[in-house]
mmCIF file with all atom_site columns, C-alpha atoms in Angstrom:
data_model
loop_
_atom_site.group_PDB
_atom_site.id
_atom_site.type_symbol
_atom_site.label_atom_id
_atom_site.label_alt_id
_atom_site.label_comp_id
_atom_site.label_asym_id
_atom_site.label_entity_id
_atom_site.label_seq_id
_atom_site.pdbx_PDB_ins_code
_atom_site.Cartn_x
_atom_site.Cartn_y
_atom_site.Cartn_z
_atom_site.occupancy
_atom_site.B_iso_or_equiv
_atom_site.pdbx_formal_charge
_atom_site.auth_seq_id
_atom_site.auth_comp_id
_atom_site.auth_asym_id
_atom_site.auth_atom_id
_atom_site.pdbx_PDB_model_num
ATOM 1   C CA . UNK A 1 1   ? -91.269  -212.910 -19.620 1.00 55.00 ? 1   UNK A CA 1
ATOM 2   C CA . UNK A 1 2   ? -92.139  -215.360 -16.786 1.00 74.00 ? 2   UNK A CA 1
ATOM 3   C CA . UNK A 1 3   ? -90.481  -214.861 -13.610 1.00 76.00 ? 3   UNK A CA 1
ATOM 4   C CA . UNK A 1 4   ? -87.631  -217.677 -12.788 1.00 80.00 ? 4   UNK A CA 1
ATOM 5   C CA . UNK A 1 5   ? -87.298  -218.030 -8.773  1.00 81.00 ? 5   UNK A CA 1
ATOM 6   C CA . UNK A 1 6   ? -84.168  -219.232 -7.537  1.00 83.00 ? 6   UNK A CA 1
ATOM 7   C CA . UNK A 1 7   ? -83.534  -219.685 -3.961  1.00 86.00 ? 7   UNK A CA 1
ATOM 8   C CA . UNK A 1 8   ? -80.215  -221.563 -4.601  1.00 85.00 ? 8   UNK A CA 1
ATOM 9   C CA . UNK A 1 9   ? -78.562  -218.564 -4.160  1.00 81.00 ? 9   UNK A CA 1
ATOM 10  C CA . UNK A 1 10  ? -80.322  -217.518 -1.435  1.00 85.00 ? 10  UNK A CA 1
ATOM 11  C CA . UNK A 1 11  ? -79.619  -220.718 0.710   1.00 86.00 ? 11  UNK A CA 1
ATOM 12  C CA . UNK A 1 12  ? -75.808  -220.470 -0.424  1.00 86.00 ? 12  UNK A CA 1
ATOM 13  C CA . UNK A 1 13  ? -75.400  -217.579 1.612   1.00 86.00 ? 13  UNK A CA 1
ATOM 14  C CA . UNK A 1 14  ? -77.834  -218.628 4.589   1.00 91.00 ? 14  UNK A CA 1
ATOM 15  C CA . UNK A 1 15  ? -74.992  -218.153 7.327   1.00 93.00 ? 15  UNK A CA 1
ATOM 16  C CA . UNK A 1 16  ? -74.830  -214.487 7.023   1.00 94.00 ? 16  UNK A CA 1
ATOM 17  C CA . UNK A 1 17  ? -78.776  -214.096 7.437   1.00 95.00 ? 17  UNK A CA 1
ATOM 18  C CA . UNK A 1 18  ? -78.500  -216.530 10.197  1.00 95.00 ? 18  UNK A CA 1
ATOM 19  C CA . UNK A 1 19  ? -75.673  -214.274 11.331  1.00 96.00 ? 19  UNK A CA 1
ATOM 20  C CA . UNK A 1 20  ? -77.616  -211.369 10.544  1.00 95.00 ? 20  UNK A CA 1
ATOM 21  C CA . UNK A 1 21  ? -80.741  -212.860 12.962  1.00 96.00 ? 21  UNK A CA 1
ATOM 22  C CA . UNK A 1 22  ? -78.504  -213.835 15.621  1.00 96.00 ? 22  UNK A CA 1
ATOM 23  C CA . UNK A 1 23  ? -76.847  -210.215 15.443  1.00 95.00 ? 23  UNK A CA 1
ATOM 24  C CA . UNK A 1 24  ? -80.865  -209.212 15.553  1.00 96.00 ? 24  UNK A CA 1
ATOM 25  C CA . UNK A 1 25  ? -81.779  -210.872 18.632  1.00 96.00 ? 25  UNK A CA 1
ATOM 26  C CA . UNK A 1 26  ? -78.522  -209.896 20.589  1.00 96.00 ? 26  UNK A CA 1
ATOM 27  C CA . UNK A 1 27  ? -79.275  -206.540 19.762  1.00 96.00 ? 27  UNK A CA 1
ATOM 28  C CA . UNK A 1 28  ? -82.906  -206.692 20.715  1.00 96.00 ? 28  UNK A CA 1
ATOM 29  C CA . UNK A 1 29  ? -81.912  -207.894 24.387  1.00 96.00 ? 29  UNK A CA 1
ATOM 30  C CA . UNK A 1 30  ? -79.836  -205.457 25.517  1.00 97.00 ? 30  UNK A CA 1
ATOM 31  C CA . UNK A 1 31  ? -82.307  -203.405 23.975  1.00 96.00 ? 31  UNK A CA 1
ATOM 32  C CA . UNK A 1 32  ? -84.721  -205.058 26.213  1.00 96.00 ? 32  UNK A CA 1
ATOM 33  C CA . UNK A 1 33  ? -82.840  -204.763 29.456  1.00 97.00 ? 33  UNK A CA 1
ATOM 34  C CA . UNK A 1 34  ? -82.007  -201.614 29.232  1.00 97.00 ? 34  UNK A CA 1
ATOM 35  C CA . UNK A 1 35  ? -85.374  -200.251 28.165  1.00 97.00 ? 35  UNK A CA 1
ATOM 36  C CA . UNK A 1 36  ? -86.680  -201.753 30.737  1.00 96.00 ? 36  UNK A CA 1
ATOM 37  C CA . UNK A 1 37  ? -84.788  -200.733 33.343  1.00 96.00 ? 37  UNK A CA 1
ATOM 38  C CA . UNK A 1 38  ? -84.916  -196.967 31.920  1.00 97.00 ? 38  UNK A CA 1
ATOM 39  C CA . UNK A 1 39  ? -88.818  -197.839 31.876  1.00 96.00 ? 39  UNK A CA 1
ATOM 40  C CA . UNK A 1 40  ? -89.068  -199.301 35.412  1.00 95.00 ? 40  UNK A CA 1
ATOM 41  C CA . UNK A 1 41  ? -86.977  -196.040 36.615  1.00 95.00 ? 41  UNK A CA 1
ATOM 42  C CA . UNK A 1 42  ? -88.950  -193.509 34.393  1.00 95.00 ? 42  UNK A CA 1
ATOM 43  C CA . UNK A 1 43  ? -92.776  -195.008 35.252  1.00 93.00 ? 43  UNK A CA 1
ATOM 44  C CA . UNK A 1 44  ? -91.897  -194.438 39.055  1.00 90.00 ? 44  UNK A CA 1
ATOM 45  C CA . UNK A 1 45  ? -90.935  -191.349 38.612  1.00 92.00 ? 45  UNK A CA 1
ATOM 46  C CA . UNK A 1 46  ? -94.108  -190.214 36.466  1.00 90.00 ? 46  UNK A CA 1
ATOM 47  C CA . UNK A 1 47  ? -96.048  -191.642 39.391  1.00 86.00 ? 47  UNK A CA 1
ATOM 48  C CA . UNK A 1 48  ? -94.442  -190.941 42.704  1.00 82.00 ? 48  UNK A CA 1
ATOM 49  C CA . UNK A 1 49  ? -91.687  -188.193 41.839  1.00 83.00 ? 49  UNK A CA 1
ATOM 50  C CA . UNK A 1 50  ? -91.142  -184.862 42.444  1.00 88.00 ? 50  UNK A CA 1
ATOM 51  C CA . UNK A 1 51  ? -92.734  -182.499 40.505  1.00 91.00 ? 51  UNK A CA 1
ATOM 52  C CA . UNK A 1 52  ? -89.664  -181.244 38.545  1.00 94.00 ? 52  UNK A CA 1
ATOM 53  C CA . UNK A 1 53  ? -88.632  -185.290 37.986  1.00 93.00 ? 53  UNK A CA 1
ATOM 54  C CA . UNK A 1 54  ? -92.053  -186.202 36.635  1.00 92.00 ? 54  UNK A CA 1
ATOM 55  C CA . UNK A 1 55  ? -92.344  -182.967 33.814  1.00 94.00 ? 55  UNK A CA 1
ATOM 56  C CA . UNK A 1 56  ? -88.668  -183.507 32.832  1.00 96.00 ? 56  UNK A CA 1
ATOM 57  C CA . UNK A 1 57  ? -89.756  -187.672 32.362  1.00 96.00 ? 57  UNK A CA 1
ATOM 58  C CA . UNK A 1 58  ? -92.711  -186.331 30.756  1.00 95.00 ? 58  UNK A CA 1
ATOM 59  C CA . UNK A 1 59  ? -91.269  -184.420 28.687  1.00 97.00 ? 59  UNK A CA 1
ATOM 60  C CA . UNK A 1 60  ? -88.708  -187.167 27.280  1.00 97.00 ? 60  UNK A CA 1
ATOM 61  C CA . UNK A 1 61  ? -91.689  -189.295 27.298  1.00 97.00 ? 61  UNK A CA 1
ATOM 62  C CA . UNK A 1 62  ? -93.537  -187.287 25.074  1.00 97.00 ? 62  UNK A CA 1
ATOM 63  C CA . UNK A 1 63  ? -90.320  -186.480 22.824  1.00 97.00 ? 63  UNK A CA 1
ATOM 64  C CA . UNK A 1 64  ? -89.802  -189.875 21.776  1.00 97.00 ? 64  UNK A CA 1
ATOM 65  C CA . UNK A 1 65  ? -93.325  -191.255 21.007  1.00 96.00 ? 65  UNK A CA 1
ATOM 66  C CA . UNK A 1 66  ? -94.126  -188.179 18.649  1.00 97.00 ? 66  UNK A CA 1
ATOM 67  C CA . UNK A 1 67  ? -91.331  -188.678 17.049  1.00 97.00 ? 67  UNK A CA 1
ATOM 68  C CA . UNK A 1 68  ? -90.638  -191.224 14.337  1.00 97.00 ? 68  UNK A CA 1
ATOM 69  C CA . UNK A 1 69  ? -88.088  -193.684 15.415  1.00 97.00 ? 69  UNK A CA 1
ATOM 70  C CA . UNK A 1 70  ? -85.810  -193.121 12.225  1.00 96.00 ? 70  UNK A CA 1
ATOM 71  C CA . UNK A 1 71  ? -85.237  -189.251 13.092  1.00 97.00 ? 71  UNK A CA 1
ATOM 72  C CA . UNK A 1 72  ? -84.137  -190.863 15.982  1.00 97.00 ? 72  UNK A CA 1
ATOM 73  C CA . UNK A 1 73  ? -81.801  -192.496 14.858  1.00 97.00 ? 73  UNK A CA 1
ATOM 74  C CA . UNK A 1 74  ? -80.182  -190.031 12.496  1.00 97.00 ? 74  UNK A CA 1
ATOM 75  C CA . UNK A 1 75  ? -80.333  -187.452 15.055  1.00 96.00 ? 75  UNK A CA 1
ATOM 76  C CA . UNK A 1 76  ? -78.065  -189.484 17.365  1.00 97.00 ? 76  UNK A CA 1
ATOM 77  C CA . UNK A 1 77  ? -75.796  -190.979 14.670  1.00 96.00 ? 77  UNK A CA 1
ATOM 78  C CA . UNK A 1 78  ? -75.837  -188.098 12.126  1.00 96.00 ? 78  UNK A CA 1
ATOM 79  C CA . UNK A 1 79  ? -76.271  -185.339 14.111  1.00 96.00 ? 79  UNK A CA 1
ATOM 80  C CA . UNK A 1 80  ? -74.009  -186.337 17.408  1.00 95.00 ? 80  UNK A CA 1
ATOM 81  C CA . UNK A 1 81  ? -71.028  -185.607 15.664  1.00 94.00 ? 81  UNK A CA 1
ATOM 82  C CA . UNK A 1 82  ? -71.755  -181.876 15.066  1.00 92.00 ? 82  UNK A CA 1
ATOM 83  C CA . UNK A 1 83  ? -71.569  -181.737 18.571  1.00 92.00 ? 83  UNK A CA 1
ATOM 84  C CA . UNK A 1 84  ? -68.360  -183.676 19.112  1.00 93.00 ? 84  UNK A CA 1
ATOM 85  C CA . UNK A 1 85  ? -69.695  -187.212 19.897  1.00 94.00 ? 85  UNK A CA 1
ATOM 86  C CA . UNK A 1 86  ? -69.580  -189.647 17.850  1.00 94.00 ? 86  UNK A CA 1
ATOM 87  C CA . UNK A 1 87  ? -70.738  -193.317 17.811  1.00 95.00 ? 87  UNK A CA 1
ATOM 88  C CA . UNK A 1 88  ? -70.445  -196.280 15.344  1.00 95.00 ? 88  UNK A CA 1
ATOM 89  C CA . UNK A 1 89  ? -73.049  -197.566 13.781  1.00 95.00 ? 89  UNK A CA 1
ATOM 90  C CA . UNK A 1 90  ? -73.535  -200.823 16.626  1.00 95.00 ? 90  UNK A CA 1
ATOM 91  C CA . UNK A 1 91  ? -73.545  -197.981 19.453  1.00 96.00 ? 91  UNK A CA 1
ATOM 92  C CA . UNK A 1 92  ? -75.973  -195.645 17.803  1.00 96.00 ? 92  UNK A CA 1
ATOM 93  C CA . UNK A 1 93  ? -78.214  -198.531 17.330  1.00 96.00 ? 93  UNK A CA 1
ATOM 94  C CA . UNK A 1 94  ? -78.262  -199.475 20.687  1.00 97.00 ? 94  UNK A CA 1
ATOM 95  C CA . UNK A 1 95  ? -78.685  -196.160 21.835  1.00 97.00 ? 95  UNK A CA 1
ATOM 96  C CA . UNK A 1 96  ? -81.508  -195.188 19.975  1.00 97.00 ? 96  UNK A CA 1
ATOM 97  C CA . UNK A 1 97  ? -83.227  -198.639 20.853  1.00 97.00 ? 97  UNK A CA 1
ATOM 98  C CA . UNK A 1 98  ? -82.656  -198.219 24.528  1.00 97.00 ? 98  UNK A CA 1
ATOM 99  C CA . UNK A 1 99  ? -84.126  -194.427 24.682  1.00 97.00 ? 99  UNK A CA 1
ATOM 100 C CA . UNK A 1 100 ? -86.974  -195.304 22.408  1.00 97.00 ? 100 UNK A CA 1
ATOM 101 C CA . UNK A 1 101 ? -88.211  -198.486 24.091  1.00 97.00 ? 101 UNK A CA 1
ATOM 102 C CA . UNK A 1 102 ? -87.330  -196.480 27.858  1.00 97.00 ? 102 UNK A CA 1
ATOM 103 C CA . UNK A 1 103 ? -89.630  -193.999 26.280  1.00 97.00 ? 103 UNK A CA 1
ATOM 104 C CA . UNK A 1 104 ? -92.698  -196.390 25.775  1.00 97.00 ? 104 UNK A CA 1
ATOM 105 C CA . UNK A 1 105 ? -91.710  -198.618 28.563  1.00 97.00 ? 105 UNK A CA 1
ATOM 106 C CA . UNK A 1 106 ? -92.048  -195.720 31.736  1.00 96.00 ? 106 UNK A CA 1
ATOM 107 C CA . UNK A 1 107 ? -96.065  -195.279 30.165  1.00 95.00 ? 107 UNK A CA 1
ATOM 108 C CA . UNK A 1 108 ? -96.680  -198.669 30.229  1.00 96.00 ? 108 UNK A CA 1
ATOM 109 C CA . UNK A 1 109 ? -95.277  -199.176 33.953  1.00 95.00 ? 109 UNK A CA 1
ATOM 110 C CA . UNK A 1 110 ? -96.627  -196.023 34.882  1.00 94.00 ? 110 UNK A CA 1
ATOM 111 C CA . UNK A 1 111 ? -100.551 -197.313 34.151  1.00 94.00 ? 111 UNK A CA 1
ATOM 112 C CA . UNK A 1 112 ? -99.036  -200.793 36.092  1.00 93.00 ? 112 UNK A CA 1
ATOM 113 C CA . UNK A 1 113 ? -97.855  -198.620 38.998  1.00 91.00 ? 113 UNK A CA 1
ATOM 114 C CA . UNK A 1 114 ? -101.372 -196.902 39.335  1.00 90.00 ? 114 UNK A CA 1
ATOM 115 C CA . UNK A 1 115 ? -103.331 -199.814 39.357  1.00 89.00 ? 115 UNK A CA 1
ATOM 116 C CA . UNK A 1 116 ? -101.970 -200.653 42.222  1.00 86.00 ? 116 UNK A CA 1
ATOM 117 C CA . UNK A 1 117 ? -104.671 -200.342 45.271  1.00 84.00 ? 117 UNK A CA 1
ATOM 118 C CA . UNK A 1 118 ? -103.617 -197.026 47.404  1.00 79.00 ? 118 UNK A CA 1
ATOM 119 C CA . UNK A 1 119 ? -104.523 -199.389 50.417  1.00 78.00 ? 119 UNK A CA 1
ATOM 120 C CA . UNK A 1 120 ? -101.349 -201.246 49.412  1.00 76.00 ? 120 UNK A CA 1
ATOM 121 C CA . UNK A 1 121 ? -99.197  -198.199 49.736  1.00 74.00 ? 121 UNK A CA 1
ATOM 122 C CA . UNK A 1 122 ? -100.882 -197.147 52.680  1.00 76.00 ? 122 UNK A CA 1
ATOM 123 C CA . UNK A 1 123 ? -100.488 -199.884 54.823  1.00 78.00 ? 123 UNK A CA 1
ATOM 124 C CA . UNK A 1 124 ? -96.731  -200.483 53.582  1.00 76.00 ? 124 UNK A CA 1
ATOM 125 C CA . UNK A 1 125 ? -95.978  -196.913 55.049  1.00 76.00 ? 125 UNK A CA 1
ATOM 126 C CA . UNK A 1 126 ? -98.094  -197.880 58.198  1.00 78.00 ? 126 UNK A CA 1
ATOM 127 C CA . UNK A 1 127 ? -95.875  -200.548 58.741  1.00 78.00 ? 127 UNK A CA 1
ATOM 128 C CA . UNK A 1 128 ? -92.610  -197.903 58.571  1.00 76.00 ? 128 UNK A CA 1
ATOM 129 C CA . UNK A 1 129 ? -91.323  -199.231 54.931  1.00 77.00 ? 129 UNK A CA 1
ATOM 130 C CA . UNK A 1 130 ? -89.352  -196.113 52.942  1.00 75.00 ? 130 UNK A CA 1
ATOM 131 C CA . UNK A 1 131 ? -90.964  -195.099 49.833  1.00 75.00 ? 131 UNK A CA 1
ATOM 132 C CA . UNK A 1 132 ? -88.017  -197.088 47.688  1.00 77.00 ? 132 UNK A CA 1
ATOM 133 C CA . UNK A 1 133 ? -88.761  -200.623 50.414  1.00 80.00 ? 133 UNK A CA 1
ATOM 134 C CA . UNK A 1 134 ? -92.763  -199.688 49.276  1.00 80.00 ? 134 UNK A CA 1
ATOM 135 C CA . UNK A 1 135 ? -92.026  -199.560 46.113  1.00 80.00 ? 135 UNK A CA 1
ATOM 136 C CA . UNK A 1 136 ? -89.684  -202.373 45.998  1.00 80.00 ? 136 UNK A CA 1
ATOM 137 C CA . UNK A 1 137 ? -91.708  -204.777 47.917  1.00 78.00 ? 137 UNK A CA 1
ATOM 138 C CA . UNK A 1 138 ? -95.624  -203.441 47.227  1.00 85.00 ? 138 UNK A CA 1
ATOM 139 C CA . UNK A 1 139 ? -95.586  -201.943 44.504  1.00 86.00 ? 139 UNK A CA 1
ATOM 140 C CA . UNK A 1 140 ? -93.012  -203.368 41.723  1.00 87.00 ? 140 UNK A CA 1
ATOM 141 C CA . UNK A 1 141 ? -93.747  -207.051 41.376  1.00 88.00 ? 141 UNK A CA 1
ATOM 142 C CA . UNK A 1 142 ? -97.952  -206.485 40.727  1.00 89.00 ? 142 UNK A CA 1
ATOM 143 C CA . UNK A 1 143 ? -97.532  -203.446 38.542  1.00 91.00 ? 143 UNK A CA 1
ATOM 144 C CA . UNK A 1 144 ? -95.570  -205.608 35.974  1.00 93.00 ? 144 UNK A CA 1
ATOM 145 C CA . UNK A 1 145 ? -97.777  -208.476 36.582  1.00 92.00 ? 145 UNK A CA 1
ATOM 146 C CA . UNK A 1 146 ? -100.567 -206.523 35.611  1.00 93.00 ? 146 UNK A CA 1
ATOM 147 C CA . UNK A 1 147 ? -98.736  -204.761 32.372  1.00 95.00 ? 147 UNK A CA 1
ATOM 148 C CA . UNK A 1 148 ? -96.815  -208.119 31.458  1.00 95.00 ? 148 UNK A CA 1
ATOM 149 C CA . UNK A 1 149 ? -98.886  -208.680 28.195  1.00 95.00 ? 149 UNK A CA 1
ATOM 150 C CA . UNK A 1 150 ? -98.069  -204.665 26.889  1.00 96.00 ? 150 UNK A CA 1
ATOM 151 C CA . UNK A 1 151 ? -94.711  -204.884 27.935  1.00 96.00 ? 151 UNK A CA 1
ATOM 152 C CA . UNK A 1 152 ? -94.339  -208.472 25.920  1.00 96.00 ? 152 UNK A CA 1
ATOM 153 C CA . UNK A 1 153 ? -95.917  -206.968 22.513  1.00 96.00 ? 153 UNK A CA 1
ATOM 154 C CA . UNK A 1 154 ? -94.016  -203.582 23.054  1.00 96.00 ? 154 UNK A CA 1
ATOM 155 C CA . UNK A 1 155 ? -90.192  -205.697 23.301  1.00 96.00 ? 155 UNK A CA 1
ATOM 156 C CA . UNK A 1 156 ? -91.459  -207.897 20.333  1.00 96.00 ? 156 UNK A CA 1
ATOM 157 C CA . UNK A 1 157 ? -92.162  -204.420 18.264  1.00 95.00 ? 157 UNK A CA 1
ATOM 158 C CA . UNK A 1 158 ? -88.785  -203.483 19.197  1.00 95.00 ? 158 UNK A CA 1
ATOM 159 C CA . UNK A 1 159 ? -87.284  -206.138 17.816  1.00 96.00 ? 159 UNK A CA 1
ATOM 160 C CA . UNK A 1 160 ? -89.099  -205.786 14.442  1.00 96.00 ? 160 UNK A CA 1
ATOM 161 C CA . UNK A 1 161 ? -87.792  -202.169 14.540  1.00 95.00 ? 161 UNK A CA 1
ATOM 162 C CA . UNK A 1 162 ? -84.302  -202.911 14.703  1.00 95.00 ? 162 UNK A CA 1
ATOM 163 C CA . UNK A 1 163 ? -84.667  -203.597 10.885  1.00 95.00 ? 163 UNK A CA 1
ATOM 164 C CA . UNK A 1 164 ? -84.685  -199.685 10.283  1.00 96.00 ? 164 UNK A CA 1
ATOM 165 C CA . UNK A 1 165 ? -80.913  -199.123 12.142  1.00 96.00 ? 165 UNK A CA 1
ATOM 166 C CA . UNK A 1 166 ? -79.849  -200.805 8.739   1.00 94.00 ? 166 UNK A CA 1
ATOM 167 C CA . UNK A 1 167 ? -80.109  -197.394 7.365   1.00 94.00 ? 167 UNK A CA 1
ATOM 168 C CA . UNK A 1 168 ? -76.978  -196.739 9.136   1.00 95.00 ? 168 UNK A CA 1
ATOM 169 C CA . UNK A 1 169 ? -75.076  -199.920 8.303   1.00 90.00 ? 169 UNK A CA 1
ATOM 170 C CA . UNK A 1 170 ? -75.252  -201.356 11.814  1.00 93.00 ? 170 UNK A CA 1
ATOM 171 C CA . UNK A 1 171 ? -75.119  -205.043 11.333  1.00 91.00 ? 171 UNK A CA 1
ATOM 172 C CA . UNK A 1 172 ? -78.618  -207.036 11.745  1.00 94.00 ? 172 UNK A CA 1
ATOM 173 C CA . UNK A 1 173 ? -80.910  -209.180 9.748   1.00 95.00 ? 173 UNK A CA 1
ATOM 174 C CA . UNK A 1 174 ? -82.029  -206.564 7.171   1.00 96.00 ? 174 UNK A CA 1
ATOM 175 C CA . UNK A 1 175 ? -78.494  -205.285 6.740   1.00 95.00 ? 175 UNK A CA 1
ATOM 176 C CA . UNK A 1 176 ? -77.243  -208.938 5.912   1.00 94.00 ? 176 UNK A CA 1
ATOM 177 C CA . UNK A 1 177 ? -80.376  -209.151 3.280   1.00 94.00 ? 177 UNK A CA 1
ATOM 178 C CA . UNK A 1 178 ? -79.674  -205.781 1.828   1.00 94.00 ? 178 UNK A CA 1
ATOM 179 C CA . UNK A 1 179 ? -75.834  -206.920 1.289   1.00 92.00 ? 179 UNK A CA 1
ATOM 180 C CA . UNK A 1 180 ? -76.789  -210.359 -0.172  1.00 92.00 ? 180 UNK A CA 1
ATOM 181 C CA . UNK A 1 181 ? -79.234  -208.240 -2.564  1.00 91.00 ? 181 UNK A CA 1
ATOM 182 C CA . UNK A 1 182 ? -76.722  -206.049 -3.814  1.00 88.00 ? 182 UNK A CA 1
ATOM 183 C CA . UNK A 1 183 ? -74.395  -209.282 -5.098  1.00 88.00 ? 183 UNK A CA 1
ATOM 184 C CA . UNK A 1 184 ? -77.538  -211.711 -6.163  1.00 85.00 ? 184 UNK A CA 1
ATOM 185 C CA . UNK A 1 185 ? -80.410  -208.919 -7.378  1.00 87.00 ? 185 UNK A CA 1
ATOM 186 C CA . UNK A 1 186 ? -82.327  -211.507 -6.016  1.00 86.00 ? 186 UNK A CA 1
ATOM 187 C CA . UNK A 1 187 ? -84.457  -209.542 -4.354  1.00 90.00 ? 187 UNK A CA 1
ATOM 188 C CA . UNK A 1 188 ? -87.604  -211.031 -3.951  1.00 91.00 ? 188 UNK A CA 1
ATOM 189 C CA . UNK A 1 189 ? -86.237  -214.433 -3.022  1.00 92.00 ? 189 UNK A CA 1
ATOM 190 C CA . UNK A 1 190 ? -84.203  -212.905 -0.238  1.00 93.00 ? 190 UNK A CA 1
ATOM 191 C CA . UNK A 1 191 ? -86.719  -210.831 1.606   1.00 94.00 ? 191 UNK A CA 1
ATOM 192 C CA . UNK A 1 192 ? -89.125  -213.738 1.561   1.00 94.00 ? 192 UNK A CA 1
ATOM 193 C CA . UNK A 1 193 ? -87.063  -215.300 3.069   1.00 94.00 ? 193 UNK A CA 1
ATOM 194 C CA . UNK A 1 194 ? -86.197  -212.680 5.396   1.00 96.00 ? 194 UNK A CA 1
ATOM 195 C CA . UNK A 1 195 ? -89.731  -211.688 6.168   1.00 96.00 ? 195 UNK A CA 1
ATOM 196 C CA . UNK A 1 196 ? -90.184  -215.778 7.158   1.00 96.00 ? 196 UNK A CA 1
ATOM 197 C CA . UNK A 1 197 ? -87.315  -215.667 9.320   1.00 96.00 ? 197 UNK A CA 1
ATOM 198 C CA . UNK A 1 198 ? -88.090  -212.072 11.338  1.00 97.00 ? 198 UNK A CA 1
ATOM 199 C CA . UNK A 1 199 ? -91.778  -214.034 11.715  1.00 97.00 ? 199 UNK A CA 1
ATOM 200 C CA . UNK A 1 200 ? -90.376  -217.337 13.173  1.00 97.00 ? 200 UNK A CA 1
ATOM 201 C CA . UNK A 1 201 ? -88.219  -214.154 15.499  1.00 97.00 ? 201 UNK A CA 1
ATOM 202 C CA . UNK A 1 202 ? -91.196  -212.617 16.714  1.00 97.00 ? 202 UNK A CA 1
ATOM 203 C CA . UNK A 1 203 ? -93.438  -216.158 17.447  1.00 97.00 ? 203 UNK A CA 1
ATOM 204 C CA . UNK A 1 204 ? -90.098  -217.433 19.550  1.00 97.00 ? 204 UNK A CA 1
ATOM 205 C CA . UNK A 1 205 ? -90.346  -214.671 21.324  1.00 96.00 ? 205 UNK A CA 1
ATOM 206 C CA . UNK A 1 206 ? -93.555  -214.491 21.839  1.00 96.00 ? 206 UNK A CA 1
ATOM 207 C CA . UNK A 1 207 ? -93.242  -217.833 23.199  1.00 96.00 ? 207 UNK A CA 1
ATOM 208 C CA . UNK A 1 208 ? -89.830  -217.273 25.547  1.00 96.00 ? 208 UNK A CA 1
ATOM 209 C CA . UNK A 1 209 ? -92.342  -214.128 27.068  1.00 96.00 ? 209 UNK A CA 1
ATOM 210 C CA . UNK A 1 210 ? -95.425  -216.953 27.825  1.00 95.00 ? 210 UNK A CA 1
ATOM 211 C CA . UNK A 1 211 ? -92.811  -219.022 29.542  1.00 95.00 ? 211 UNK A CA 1
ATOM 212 C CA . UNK A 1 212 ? -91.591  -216.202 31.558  1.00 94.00 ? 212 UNK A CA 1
ATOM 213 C CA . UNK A 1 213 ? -94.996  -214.613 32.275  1.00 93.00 ? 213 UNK A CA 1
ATOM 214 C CA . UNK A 1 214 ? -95.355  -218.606 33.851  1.00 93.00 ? 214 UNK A CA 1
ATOM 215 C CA . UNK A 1 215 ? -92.371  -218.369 35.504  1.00 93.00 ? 215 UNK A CA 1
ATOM 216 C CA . UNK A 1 216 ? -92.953  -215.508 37.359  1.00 89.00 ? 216 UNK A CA 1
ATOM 217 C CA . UNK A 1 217 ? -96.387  -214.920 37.924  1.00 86.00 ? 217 UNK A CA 1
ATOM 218 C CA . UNK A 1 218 ? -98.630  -217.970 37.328  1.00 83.00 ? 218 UNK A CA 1
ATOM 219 C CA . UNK A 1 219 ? -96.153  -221.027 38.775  1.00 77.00 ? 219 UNK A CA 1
ATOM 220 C CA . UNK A 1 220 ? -97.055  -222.114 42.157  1.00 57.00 ? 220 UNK A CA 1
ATOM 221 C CA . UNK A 1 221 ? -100.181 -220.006 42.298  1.00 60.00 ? 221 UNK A CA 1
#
């Protein structure tokens, strides 16, 4: 029997995907930010810390990216509460987004941070700036310049991943699709359209990161 697509159903509920996305995106910013930040903190250390500060980041580093995001996930919202914590399902998500993308963020800064010429840091010390003022001033600014593009591709992944905290019921695109599924059985229909909308996602932000990259790096040059 021939197959009978019907997206009527699909386009009825439209708000709560659109929901869903916008739930996506707010979820993948924070997620940005604070990766970021953990990232920023975490590749200075594996470059210019103490000893003891760049094993302990190393080891976190290495924790996370040999480890599949999912276990992740259930280790912080399954397994937390064994120990007396416990998160819902919004919280874990963020969480686990943060730590994973602060994981993959410090490597990426780290290789920015050590392109930068030693001369640089040498004559910002000859000139009596701290190590935080060189870093600040000398080092920070070119170092993401020159890892922009990774750091781009590596927040646009992360928002693509956020489809997987669904497996906890935290509220995002896939979640939405997975609820509209379970009332239509339309299932094909629905992650089409799904699949269409985390691609229009992921091109937008690829484009907001070009204007940015502009912004900060390329205007006025």
């Amino acid at each position: 029997m021939a197959y009978q697509f019907q997206f009527g159903s699909v386009f009825a509920g439209f708000d709560q995907l659109v929901w869903g996305a916008w739930l996506t995106l707010r979820l993948s910013a924070v997620g940005i930010v604070l990766g970021l930040a953990i990232g920023i903190a975490g590749g200075w250390a594996r470059a210019d810390g103490p000893r003891w500060l760049r094993g302990a980041v190393a080891a976190y580093v290495e924790a996370i990216r040999n480890t599949p995001f999912l276990v992740q996930l259930f280790l912080i919202f399954f397994g937390l509460p064994s120990l007396g914590v416990r998160l819902d399902a919004g919280t874990a998500a963020l969480l686990t987004l943060t730590i994973n993308t602060g994981a993959y963020c410090t490597e990426i800064v780290r290789a920015g941070i050590e392109a930068v010429p030693r001369g640089q840091l040498e004559a910002g010390r000859a000139l009596g700036l701290t190590r935080l003022q060189v870093f600040r001033f000398l080092v920070l600014f070119p170092a993401l310049k020159t890892v922009y593009p990774a750091l781009a591709s590596q927040f646009t992944l992360m928002m693509l991943a956020t489809s997987v905290v669904s497996q906890i019921s935290a509220e995002e695109l896939t979640f939405a699709a997975n609820f509209m599924q379970s009332r239509t059985f339309r299932s094909f229909e629905i992650y089409a359209v799904v699949t269409v909308m985390y691609l229009a996602m992921a091109l937008a932000m690829r484009g907001f990161f070009r204007g940015v990259h502009w912004l900060l790096f390329e205007r006025g040059r």
